[in-house]
mmCIF file of C-alpha atoms in Angstrom:
data_model
loop_
_atom_site.group_PDB
_atom_site.id
_atom_site.type_symbol
_atom_site.label_atom_id
_atom_site.label_comp_id
_atom_site.label_asym_id
_atom_site.label_seq_id
_atom_site.Cartn_x
_atom_site.Cartn_y
_atom_site.Cartn_z
ATOM 1 C CA MET A 617 -11.052 228.324 -107.142
ATOM 2 C CA THR A 618 -12.589 231.810 -109.579
ATOM 3 C CA GLU A 619 -16.537 230.178 -109.381
ATOM 4 C CA ALA A 620 -16.373 230.733 -105.895
ATOM 5 C CA LEU A 621 -18.103 233.706 -103.488
ATOM 6 C CA THR A 622 -15.750 235.054 -101.351
ATOM 7 C CA ALA A 623 -15.577 237.456 -98.033
ATOM 8 C CA HIS A 624 -12.374 239.162 -96.326
ATOM 9 C CA GLY A 625 -12.126 241.013 -93.987
ATOM 10 C CA LEU A 626 -15.879 241.894 -94.497
ATOM 11 C CA SER A 627 -18.370 243.910 -92.074
ATOM 12 C CA VAL A 628 -22.020 244.465 -92.534
ATOM 13 C CA GLY A 629 -24.111 246.794 -91.281
ATOM 14 C CA HIS A 630 -26.785 249.318 -91.240
ATOM 15 C CA ARG A 631 -26.736 253.213 -92.182
ATOM 16 C CA THR A 632 -27.972 255.176 -88.961
ATOM 17 C CA ARG A 633 -27.824 258.800 -88.390
ATOM 18 C CA THR A 634 -26.764 260.362 -84.863
ATOM 19 C CA ALA A 635 -28.846 263.071 -82.651
ATOM 20 C CA TRP A 636 -26.672 265.803 -84.389
ATOM 21 C CA GLY A 637 -27.354 264.104 -88.077
ATOM 22 C CA ARG A 638 -24.332 262.440 -88.623
ATOM 23 C CA ALA A 639 -24.115 259.466 -90.519
ATOM 24 C CA VAL A 640 -22.187 256.134 -88.322
ATOM 25 C CA HIS A 641 -22.717 252.666 -88.949
ATOM 26 C CA ARG A 642 -23.948 250.179 -86.249
ATOM 27 C CA VAL A 643 -21.929 246.956 -87.690
ATOM 28 C CA VAL A 644 -23.796 243.637 -86.863
ATOM 29 C CA LEU A 645 -21.171 241.194 -87.804
ATOM 30 C CA ALA A 646 -17.418 241.782 -88.165
ATOM 31 C CA ASP A 647 -14.343 240.701 -89.801
ATOM 32 C CA LEU A 648 -15.356 238.364 -91.817
ATOM 33 C CA ARG A 649 -13.894 235.962 -94.091
ATOM 34 C CA LEU A 650 -15.916 234.024 -96.052
ATOM 35 C CA THR A 651 -15.658 231.210 -98.594
ATOM 36 C CA ALA A 652 -18.878 229.382 -100.685
ATOM 37 C CA ARG A 653 -17.519 226.785 -102.764
ATOM 38 C CA PRO A 654 -19.133 225.437 -106.390
ATOM 39 C CA ALA A 655 -21.086 222.228 -106.429
ATOM 40 C CA GLU A 656 -21.958 222.728 -102.565
ATOM 41 C CA LEU A 657 -25.580 224.178 -100.923
ATOM 42 C CA THR A 658 -24.320 226.659 -98.350
ATOM 43 C CA VAL A 659 -26.467 227.436 -95.881
ATOM 44 C CA LEU A 660 -27.356 230.572 -93.300
ATOM 45 C CA LEU A 661 -28.409 230.486 -90.519
ATOM 46 C CA GLY A 662 -29.239 232.221 -87.262
ATOM 47 C CA PRO A 663 -32.073 233.895 -84.515
ATOM 48 C CA ASN A 664 -33.653 236.950 -85.483
ATOM 49 C CA GLY A 665 -31.796 240.010 -85.392
ATOM 50 C CA SER A 666 -28.264 238.194 -86.120
ATOM 51 C CA GLY A 667 -27.630 239.827 -89.178
ATOM 52 C CA LYS A 668 -28.735 236.850 -91.788
ATOM 53 C CA SER A 669 -30.395 238.896 -94.133
ATOM 54 C CA THR A 670 -27.990 242.131 -93.905
ATOM 55 C CA LEU A 671 -25.307 239.627 -94.535
ATOM 56 C CA LEU A 672 -27.009 238.155 -97.778
ATOM 57 C CA ARG A 673 -27.562 242.124 -99.042
ATOM 58 C CA THR A 674 -24.184 242.699 -98.629
ATOM 59 C CA LEU A 675 -22.630 239.935 -100.928
ATOM 60 C CA CYS A 676 -25.196 240.331 -103.710
ATOM 61 C CA GLY A 677 -24.483 243.760 -103.149
ATOM 62 C CA LEU A 678 -27.811 245.472 -102.159
ATOM 63 C CA LEU A 679 -26.180 246.975 -99.050
ATOM 64 C CA PRO A 680 -22.379 248.476 -99.132
ATOM 65 C CA PRO A 681 -20.037 246.508 -97.004
ATOM 66 C CA VAL A 682 -19.709 248.515 -94.011
ATOM 67 C CA ALA A 683 -15.778 247.171 -94.281
ATOM 68 C CA GLY A 684 -13.885 244.829 -96.618
ATOM 69 C CA THR A 685 -14.238 243.027 -99.946
ATOM 70 C CA VAL A 686 -16.504 240.806 -101.242
ATOM 71 C CA ARG A 687 -15.217 238.346 -104.874
ATOM 72 C CA ILE A 688 -18.286 236.478 -106.736
ATOM 73 C CA ALA A 689 -16.550 234.300 -109.230
ATOM 74 C CA GLY A 690 -12.697 236.158 -108.828
ATOM 75 C CA ALA A 691 -14.295 239.524 -109.697
ATOM 76 C CA ASP A 692 -14.349 242.675 -106.911
ATOM 77 C CA LEU A 693 -17.804 242.735 -106.455
ATOM 78 C CA ALA A 694 -18.328 246.634 -105.990
ATOM 79 C CA ALA A 695 -15.612 247.044 -108.770
ATOM 80 C CA GLN A 696 -18.112 245.098 -111.501
ATOM 81 C CA SER A 697 -20.780 246.652 -113.738
ATOM 82 C CA PRO A 698 -24.582 245.038 -112.986
ATOM 83 C CA ALA A 699 -24.614 243.510 -116.817
ATOM 84 C CA ALA A 700 -21.332 241.674 -115.784
ATOM 85 C CA LEU A 701 -22.421 241.081 -112.329
ATOM 86 C CA SER A 702 -25.712 239.653 -113.766
ATOM 87 C CA ARG A 703 -24.060 237.504 -115.742
ATOM 88 C CA ARG A 704 -22.042 236.342 -112.302
ATOM 89 C CA LEU A 705 -24.511 236.057 -109.686
ATOM 90 C CA ALA A 706 -29.225 235.439 -109.357
ATOM 91 C CA VAL A 707 -30.746 236.746 -106.305
ATOM 92 C CA VAL A 708 -33.770 235.410 -105.367
ATOM 93 C CA LEU A 709 -35.337 237.354 -102.537
ATOM 94 C CA THR A 710 -38.787 236.298 -100.955
ATOM 95 C CA ASP A 711 -41.134 239.340 -102.129
ATOM 96 C CA ARG A 712 -43.877 237.359 -104.723
ATOM 97 C CA THR A 713 -44.623 240.696 -107.427
ATOM 98 C CA ALA A 714 -44.666 239.688 -111.146
ATOM 99 C CA PRO A 715 -45.643 241.990 -113.867
ATOM 100 C CA ALA A 716 -49.541 241.639 -114.407
ATOM 101 C CA LEU A 717 -50.558 238.752 -117.169
ATOM 102 C CA LEU A 718 -46.667 236.968 -117.518
ATOM 103 C CA SER A 719 -46.638 233.519 -117.703
ATOM 104 C CA ALA A 720 -44.702 231.383 -115.565
ATOM 105 C CA ARG A 721 -42.473 230.797 -118.833
ATOM 106 C CA GLU A 722 -42.178 234.581 -119.403
ATOM 107 C CA LEU A 723 -41.312 235.273 -115.639
ATOM 108 C CA VAL A 724 -38.465 232.693 -116.119
ATOM 109 C CA ALA A 725 -37.477 234.578 -119.370
ATOM 110 C CA LEU A 726 -36.802 237.808 -117.395
ATOM 111 C CA GLY A 727 -33.520 236.297 -116.657
ATOM 112 C CA ARG A 728 -32.548 236.125 -119.858
ATOM 113 C CA HIS A 729 -32.020 239.716 -119.910
ATOM 114 C CA PRO A 730 -28.319 239.881 -119.100
ATOM 115 C CA HIS A 731 -28.021 238.165 -122.145
ATOM 116 C CA THR A 732 -30.296 240.008 -124.431
ATOM 117 C CA GLY A 733 -28.855 243.518 -125.105
ATOM 118 C CA PHE A 734 -30.849 246.579 -125.565
ATOM 119 C CA LEU A 735 -33.961 245.206 -127.351
ATOM 120 C CA GLY A 736 -34.338 242.778 -125.095
ATOM 121 C CA ARG A 737 -34.949 240.074 -128.178
ATOM 122 C CA LEU A 738 -35.225 236.128 -127.090
ATOM 123 C CA ARG A 739 -32.941 234.168 -129.937
ATOM 124 C CA PRO A 740 -33.458 230.675 -129.904
ATOM 125 C CA ALA A 741 -30.577 230.505 -128.150
ATOM 126 C CA ASP A 742 -31.854 232.458 -124.556
ATOM 127 C CA LEU A 743 -34.913 230.021 -125.260
ATOM 128 C CA ALA A 744 -33.530 226.953 -125.082
ATOM 129 C CA ALA A 745 -31.885 228.132 -122.233
ATOM 130 C CA VAL A 746 -35.098 228.808 -120.586
ATOM 131 C CA ASP A 747 -36.853 226.080 -120.672
ATOM 132 C CA ARG A 748 -33.590 224.266 -118.909
ATOM 133 C CA ALA A 749 -34.008 226.138 -116.356
ATOM 134 C CA LEU A 750 -37.171 225.355 -115.904
ATOM 135 C CA ARG A 751 -36.753 221.358 -116.522
ATOM 136 C CA ALA A 752 -34.082 221.636 -113.946
ATOM 137 C CA VAL A 753 -36.755 222.497 -111.385
ATOM 138 C CA ASP A 754 -39.131 220.293 -112.274
ATOM 139 C CA ALA A 755 -41.497 223.133 -113.627
ATOM 140 C CA GLY A 756 -42.189 222.467 -117.447
ATOM 141 C CA HIS A 757 -45.530 221.614 -116.703
ATOM 142 C CA LEU A 758 -45.640 225.178 -115.181
ATOM 143 C CA ALA A 759 -44.772 226.892 -118.376
ATOM 144 C CA HIS A 760 -47.992 228.523 -119.226
ATOM 145 C CA ARG A 761 -49.464 229.369 -116.121
ATOM 146 C CA PRO A 762 -50.549 232.772 -115.141
ATOM 147 C CA ALA A 763 -47.691 233.692 -112.676
ATOM 148 C CA THR A 764 -49.611 235.498 -110.183
ATOM 149 C CA GLU A 765 -51.668 231.894 -109.900
ATOM 150 C CA LEU A 766 -48.799 229.460 -108.895
ATOM 151 C CA SER A 767 -48.964 228.205 -105.372
ATOM 152 C CA ASP A 768 -45.690 229.504 -103.249
ATOM 153 C CA GLY A 769 -44.461 226.396 -103.332
ATOM 154 C CA GLU A 770 -44.469 226.568 -107.666
ATOM 155 C CA TRP A 771 -43.891 230.162 -107.453
ATOM 156 C CA GLN A 772 -40.231 229.650 -105.829
ATOM 157 C CA ARG A 773 -39.247 226.852 -108.192
ATOM 158 C CA VAL A 774 -39.894 229.723 -111.230
ATOM 159 C CA LEU A 775 -38.321 232.082 -109.277
ATOM 160 C CA ILE A 776 -34.863 229.675 -108.530
ATOM 161 C CA ALA A 777 -35.831 229.052 -112.836
ATOM 162 C CA ARG A 778 -34.947 232.612 -113.248
ATOM 163 C CA ALA A 779 -32.388 232.430 -111.464
ATOM 164 C CA LEU A 780 -31.026 229.769 -113.750
ATOM 165 C CA ALA A 781 -31.991 231.035 -116.669
ATOM 166 C CA GLN A 782 -29.377 233.995 -115.708
ATOM 167 C CA GLU A 783 -26.657 231.047 -116.053
ATOM 168 C CA PRO A 784 -25.363 232.394 -112.972
ATOM 169 C CA ARG A 785 -21.677 231.334 -111.261
ATOM 170 C CA VAL A 786 -23.536 231.758 -108.102
ATOM 171 C CA ILE A 787 -27.080 232.023 -106.932
ATOM 172 C CA LEU A 788 -27.990 233.585 -103.327
ATOM 173 C CA LEU A 789 -31.890 233.276 -101.545
ATOM 174 C CA ASP A 790 -33.307 234.994 -98.793
ATOM 175 C CA GLU A 791 -35.464 232.757 -97.034
ATOM 176 C CA PRO A 792 -36.446 230.496 -100.339
ATOM 177 C CA THR A 793 -38.794 228.405 -98.105
ATOM 178 C CA ALA A 794 -40.724 231.018 -96.363
ATOM 179 C CA PHE A 795 -44.226 230.338 -96.416
ATOM 180 C CA LEU A 796 -43.790 226.832 -97.833
ATOM 181 C CA ASP A 797 -45.522 223.892 -96.077
ATOM 182 C CA ALA A 798 -43.334 221.406 -94.718
ATOM 183 C CA PRO A 799 -43.272 218.836 -97.641
ATOM 184 C CA SER A 800 -42.236 222.164 -99.743
ATOM 185 C CA ARG A 801 -39.899 223.271 -97.924
ATOM 186 C CA ALA A 802 -37.973 219.578 -98.317
ATOM 187 C CA ALA A 803 -38.562 219.598 -101.997
ATOM 188 C CA VAL A 804 -37.117 223.927 -102.163
ATOM 189 C CA THR A 805 -34.385 222.242 -100.444
ATOM 190 C CA VAL A 806 -33.110 218.879 -101.521
ATOM 191 C CA LEU A 807 -33.457 220.975 -105.166
ATOM 192 C CA LEU A 808 -30.764 223.794 -103.938
ATOM 193 C CA ARG A 809 -29.028 220.544 -103.162
ATOM 194 C CA GLU A 810 -29.539 218.862 -106.587
ATOM 195 C CA LEU A 811 -28.777 222.252 -108.498
ATOM 196 C CA ALA A 812 -25.160 222.810 -106.234
ATOM 197 C CA HIS A 813 -24.021 219.545 -106.645
ATOM 198 C CA GLU A 814 -25.394 218.524 -110.188
ATOM 199 C CA HIS A 815 -24.547 221.833 -112.230
ATOM 200 C CA GLY A 816 -21.818 222.984 -109.885
ATOM 201 C CA LEU A 817 -23.191 226.017 -108.746
ATOM 202 C CA THR A 818 -22.159 228.070 -105.989
ATOM 203 C CA VAL A 819 -25.049 228.272 -103.687
ATOM 204 C CA VAL A 820 -26.225 230.027 -100.639
ATOM 205 C CA ALA A 821 -29.630 230.493 -99.206
ATOM 206 C CA SER A 822 -30.634 231.669 -95.941
ATOM 207 C CA THR A 823 -33.341 229.550 -93.410
ATOM 208 C CA HIS A 824 -34.937 229.797 -90.373
ATOM 209 C CA ASP A 825 -35.516 225.811 -91.023
ATOM 210 C CA VAL A 826 -32.718 224.761 -88.902
ATOM 211 C CA GLU A 827 -33.261 220.875 -88.702
ATOM 212 C CA LEU A 828 -33.943 220.554 -92.076
ATOM 213 C CA ALA A 829 -30.972 222.686 -93.563
ATOM 214 C CA LEU A 830 -28.478 220.913 -90.867
ATOM 215 C CA ARG A 831 -29.501 217.344 -92.680
ATOM 216 C CA LEU A 832 -28.711 219.134 -96.113
ATOM 217 C CA ALA A 833 -26.792 221.640 -96.246
ATOM 218 C CA ASP A 834 -22.958 220.677 -96.858
ATOM 219 C CA VAL A 835 -21.635 224.495 -95.001
ATOM 220 C CA VAL A 836 -23.615 226.202 -92.651
ATOM 221 C CA TRP A 837 -22.741 229.577 -92.077
ATOM 222 C CA LEU A 838 -24.067 229.666 -88.453
ATOM 223 C CA ALA A 839 -24.804 233.230 -87.087
ATOM 224 C CA ASP A 840 -25.285 233.869 -83.067
ATOM 225 C CA ARG A 841 -26.404 236.258 -80.961
ATOM 226 C CA GLU A 842 -23.332 238.327 -79.991
ATOM 227 C CA GLY A 843 -21.849 239.076 -83.262
ATOM 228 C CA ARG A 844 -20.299 236.184 -84.282
ATOM 229 C CA LEU A 845 -20.604 233.849 -87.786
ATOM 230 C CA ARG A 846 -19.250 230.114 -87.382
ATOM 231 C CA THR A 847 -18.818 227.884 -89.781
ATOM 232 C CA GLY A 848 -18.492 224.433 -90.837
ATOM 233 C CA ALA A 849 -20.048 221.380 -91.905
ATOM 234 C CA PRO A 850 -23.243 220.875 -89.938
ATOM 235 C CA GLU A 851 -21.512 217.992 -87.865
ATOM 236 C CA ASP A 852 -18.956 220.532 -87.252
ATOM 237 C CA LEU A 853 -21.109 223.063 -85.834
ATOM 238 C CA ILE A 854 -23.485 220.473 -83.905
ATOM 239 C CA HIS A 855 -20.471 218.923 -82.479
ATOM 240 C CA SER A 856 -18.602 222.024 -80.970
ATOM 241 C CA GLY A 857 -21.980 223.342 -79.189
ATOM 242 C CA ALA A 858 -22.618 226.198 -81.638
ATOM 243 C CA VAL A 859 -25.931 225.155 -83.037
ATOM 244 C CA ALA A 860 -26.995 224.656 -78.818
ATOM 245 C CA ALA A 861 -25.517 228.041 -78.075
ATOM 246 C CA ALA A 862 -26.852 230.330 -81.056
ATOM 247 C CA PHE A 863 -30.746 228.756 -80.794
ATOM 248 C CA ASP A 864 -31.247 227.468 -76.743
ATOM 249 C CA THR A 865 -33.904 229.185 -74.992
ATOM 250 C CA GLU A 866 -35.924 228.874 -72.154
ATOM 251 C CA HIS A 867 -38.360 226.967 -73.524
ATOM 252 C CA LEU A 868 -36.468 225.483 -75.846
ATOM 253 C CA ALA A 869 -33.205 223.303 -76.287
ATOM 254 C CA PHE A 870 -30.976 221.548 -79.271
ATOM 255 C CA ASP A 871 -30.603 217.996 -79.022
ATOM 256 C CA PRO A 872 -27.353 217.332 -80.444
ATOM 257 C CA GLY A 873 -28.003 213.342 -80.467
ATOM 258 C CA THR A 874 -30.970 213.761 -82.698
ATOM 259 C CA ALA A 875 -29.728 216.697 -84.119
ATOM 260 C CA SER A 876 -33.853 218.354 -83.104
ATOM 261 C CA PHE A 877 -35.072 220.654 -80.905
ATOM 262 C CA ALA A 878 -36.860 220.101 -77.450
ATOM 263 C CA LEU A 879 -39.165 221.227 -75.070
ATOM 264 C CA ARG A 880 -37.668 222.278 -71.949
ATOM 265 C CA ARG A 881 -40.400 221.750 -69.351
ATOM 266 C CA PRO A 882 -40.374 222.022 -65.275
ATOM 267 C CA SER A 883 -40.624 218.082 -64.557
ATOM 268 C CA ARG A 884 -43.235 217.470 -62.425
ATOM 269 C CA GLY A 885 -41.932 213.449 -61.666
ATOM 270 C CA THR A 886 -41.145 211.280 -63.386
ATOM 271 C CA ALA A 887 -42.397 208.053 -65.845
ATOM 272 C CA SER A 888 -41.443 204.588 -66.886
ATOM 273 C CA VAL A 889 -42.556 203.546 -70.495
ATOM 274 C CA ASP A 890 -42.776 199.739 -71.603
ATOM 275 C CA ALA A 891 -43.509 199.705 -75.070
ATOM 276 C CA PRO A 892 -42.693 198.168 -78.213
ATOM 277 C CA PRO A 893 -40.369 200.403 -80.407
ATOM 278 C CA PRO A 894 -42.531 202.235 -82.648
ATOM 279 C CA LEU A 895 -44.794 203.555 -79.941
ATOM 280 C CA ARG A 896 -42.109 204.672 -77.221
ATOM 281 C CA PRO A 897 -40.650 207.203 -79.089
ATOM 282 C CA LEU A 898 -44.212 208.827 -79.026
ATOM 283 C CA LEU A 899 -44.650 208.169 -75.500
ATOM 284 C CA GLU A 900 -41.469 210.153 -74.376
ATOM 285 C CA ARG A 901 -42.107 212.543 -76.127
ATOM 286 C CA LEU A 902 -46.107 213.550 -75.151
ATOM 287 C CA LEU A 903 -44.877 212.424 -71.887
ATOM 288 C CA ALA A 904 -42.072 215.167 -72.048
ATOM 289 C CA ARG A 905 -44.067 217.899 -73.355
ATOM 290 C CA GLU A 906 -46.461 217.013 -69.976
ATOM 291 C CA GLY A 907 -43.730 217.473 -67.960
ATOM 292 C CA LEU A 908 -42.620 213.944 -66.317
ATOM 293 C CA THR A 909 -38.889 213.086 -67.068
ATOM 294 C CA VAL A 910 -38.264 209.557 -68.239
ATOM 295 C CA ALA A 911 -36.666 207.328 -66.359
ATOM 296 C CA PRO A 912 -36.145 203.260 -65.201
ATOM 297 C CA GLY A 913 -38.974 202.417 -62.424
ATOM 298 C CA PRO A 914 -39.333 202.579 -59.633
ATOM 299 C CA THR A 915 -41.383 206.364 -60.960
ATOM 300 C CA ASP A 916 -44.279 208.425 -60.232
ATOM 301 C CA ILE A 917 -46.478 206.798 -63.681
ATOM 302 C CA HIS A 918 -46.011 204.419 -65.455
ATOM 303 C CA ILE A 919 -47.385 203.606 -69.302
ATOM 304 C CA THR A 920 -47.635 200.256 -70.397
ATOM 305 C CA ALA A 921 -48.754 199.323 -74.314
ATOM 306 C CA ALA A 922 -51.385 196.687 -74.628
ATOM 307 C CA ASP A 923 -51.669 194.083 -77.342
ATOM 308 C CA ASP A 924 -54.456 195.843 -78.892
ATOM 309 C CA ASP A 925 -52.222 198.904 -78.681
ATOM 310 C CA THR A 926 -54.206 200.228 -75.475
ATOM 311 C CA LEU A 927 -52.348 202.575 -73.317
ATOM 312 C CA LEU A 928 -52.376 201.621 -69.457
ATOM 313 C CA LEU A 929 -51.469 204.554 -67.131
ATOM 314 C CA SER A 930 -50.647 203.081 -64.036
ATOM 315 C CA ARG A 931 -49.953 205.416 -60.956
ATOM 316 C CA LYS A 932 -47.672 205.175 -58.236
ATOM 317 C CA ASP A 933 -50.435 205.186 -55.481
ATOM 318 C CA GLY A 934 -52.082 202.103 -57.567
ATOM 319 C CA GLY A 935 -54.698 204.031 -59.640
ATOM 320 C CA THR A 936 -54.523 202.654 -63.112
ATOM 321 C CA VAL A 937 -56.138 204.894 -66.024
ATOM 322 C CA ARG A 938 -56.866 202.652 -69.431
ATOM 323 C CA ALA A 939 -56.866 205.182 -72.819
ATOM 324 C CA PRO A 940 -57.948 203.962 -76.263
ATOM 325 C CA THR A 941 -55.098 207.379 -77.446
ATOM 326 C CA PHE A 942 -52.768 208.953 -77.490
ATOM 327 C CA GLU A 943 -54.924 212.235 -76.482
ATOM 328 C CA ASP A 944 -56.664 210.049 -74.018
ATOM 329 C CA LEU A 945 -53.495 209.521 -72.695
ATOM 330 C CA ALA A 946 -52.321 213.424 -72.341
ATOM 331 C CA ARG A 947 -55.699 214.743 -71.225
ATOM 332 C CA ALA A 948 -55.442 211.762 -68.280
ATOM 333 C CA LEU A 949 -52.072 212.898 -67.687
ATOM 334 C CA ARG A 950 -53.232 216.759 -67.279
ATOM 335 C CA THR A 951 -55.902 215.662 -65.055
ATOM 336 C CA ASP A 952 -53.853 214.282 -62.496
ATOM 337 C CA LYS A 953 -51.591 217.154 -62.207
ATOM 338 C CA GLU A 954 -54.607 219.568 -61.823
ATOM 339 C CA GLU A 955 -55.495 216.929 -58.948
#
């Protein structure tokens, strides 16, 4: 596919100097063979220090590759002029800087620079492209707002609109959901997926939001702590254990069944639960946080949900505590631990 982003034999890293002043490269990811396809959202995941940002910046030409080649829409990245590359590739970084006094629409219009020539004059076709880009990200109502007054979520939508105004084939985004609250992270990620699917764009985005990415990405590139990069559908990487291997720590474990993370806590006893479906998962979550392993009876602790939603904590020694709220129950469990 000529409209894809591809890498062959790609090694990425940083230029450093030895004690004798000789320039050398510190390779963080080596011998990569990657393809990001049109009409797909590809998400780059990995722990801190695994090379995500280095890879993304190499793919867009901000860093030179240590070895190998990158092709954008069929053309060698290194052989393209900045003007030609900017018609094929748009990049959205996390920096929040904008020239003073620009409106959101004027900021988006900067994306037309590759098409306007030396004078930068916007023709009717350019203005129409700016309006289309704003509508595509549902930001038309922000057009006349000062860019400096936009919220973080609005700012990300406007930056994505600026990238769309370039009319590229490939969009690379470095941490587009950083600094956003949970609803905004979901909204931006859904937007990227829709733009890829509906506009036939090749979209590659890095993120630390693992659970959301595994729900919405078409393809995942997963960098691990050993300098390897695995690729596949989210389910491929979950099933193979690659996600757990990359992110499991002393205190956190990835659960393939729920595709979510759970706390690792030393077990200080067992607990059983008698509660209707809406309450049971919440109780199991609370018990796990307090270091109790849910198991069938007989157990050290038994939790019962009464008809009035009051929670009853029964201990193996016969003591019972009535807890009107989850907070009261958690405090009773901690008091029990201290005793």
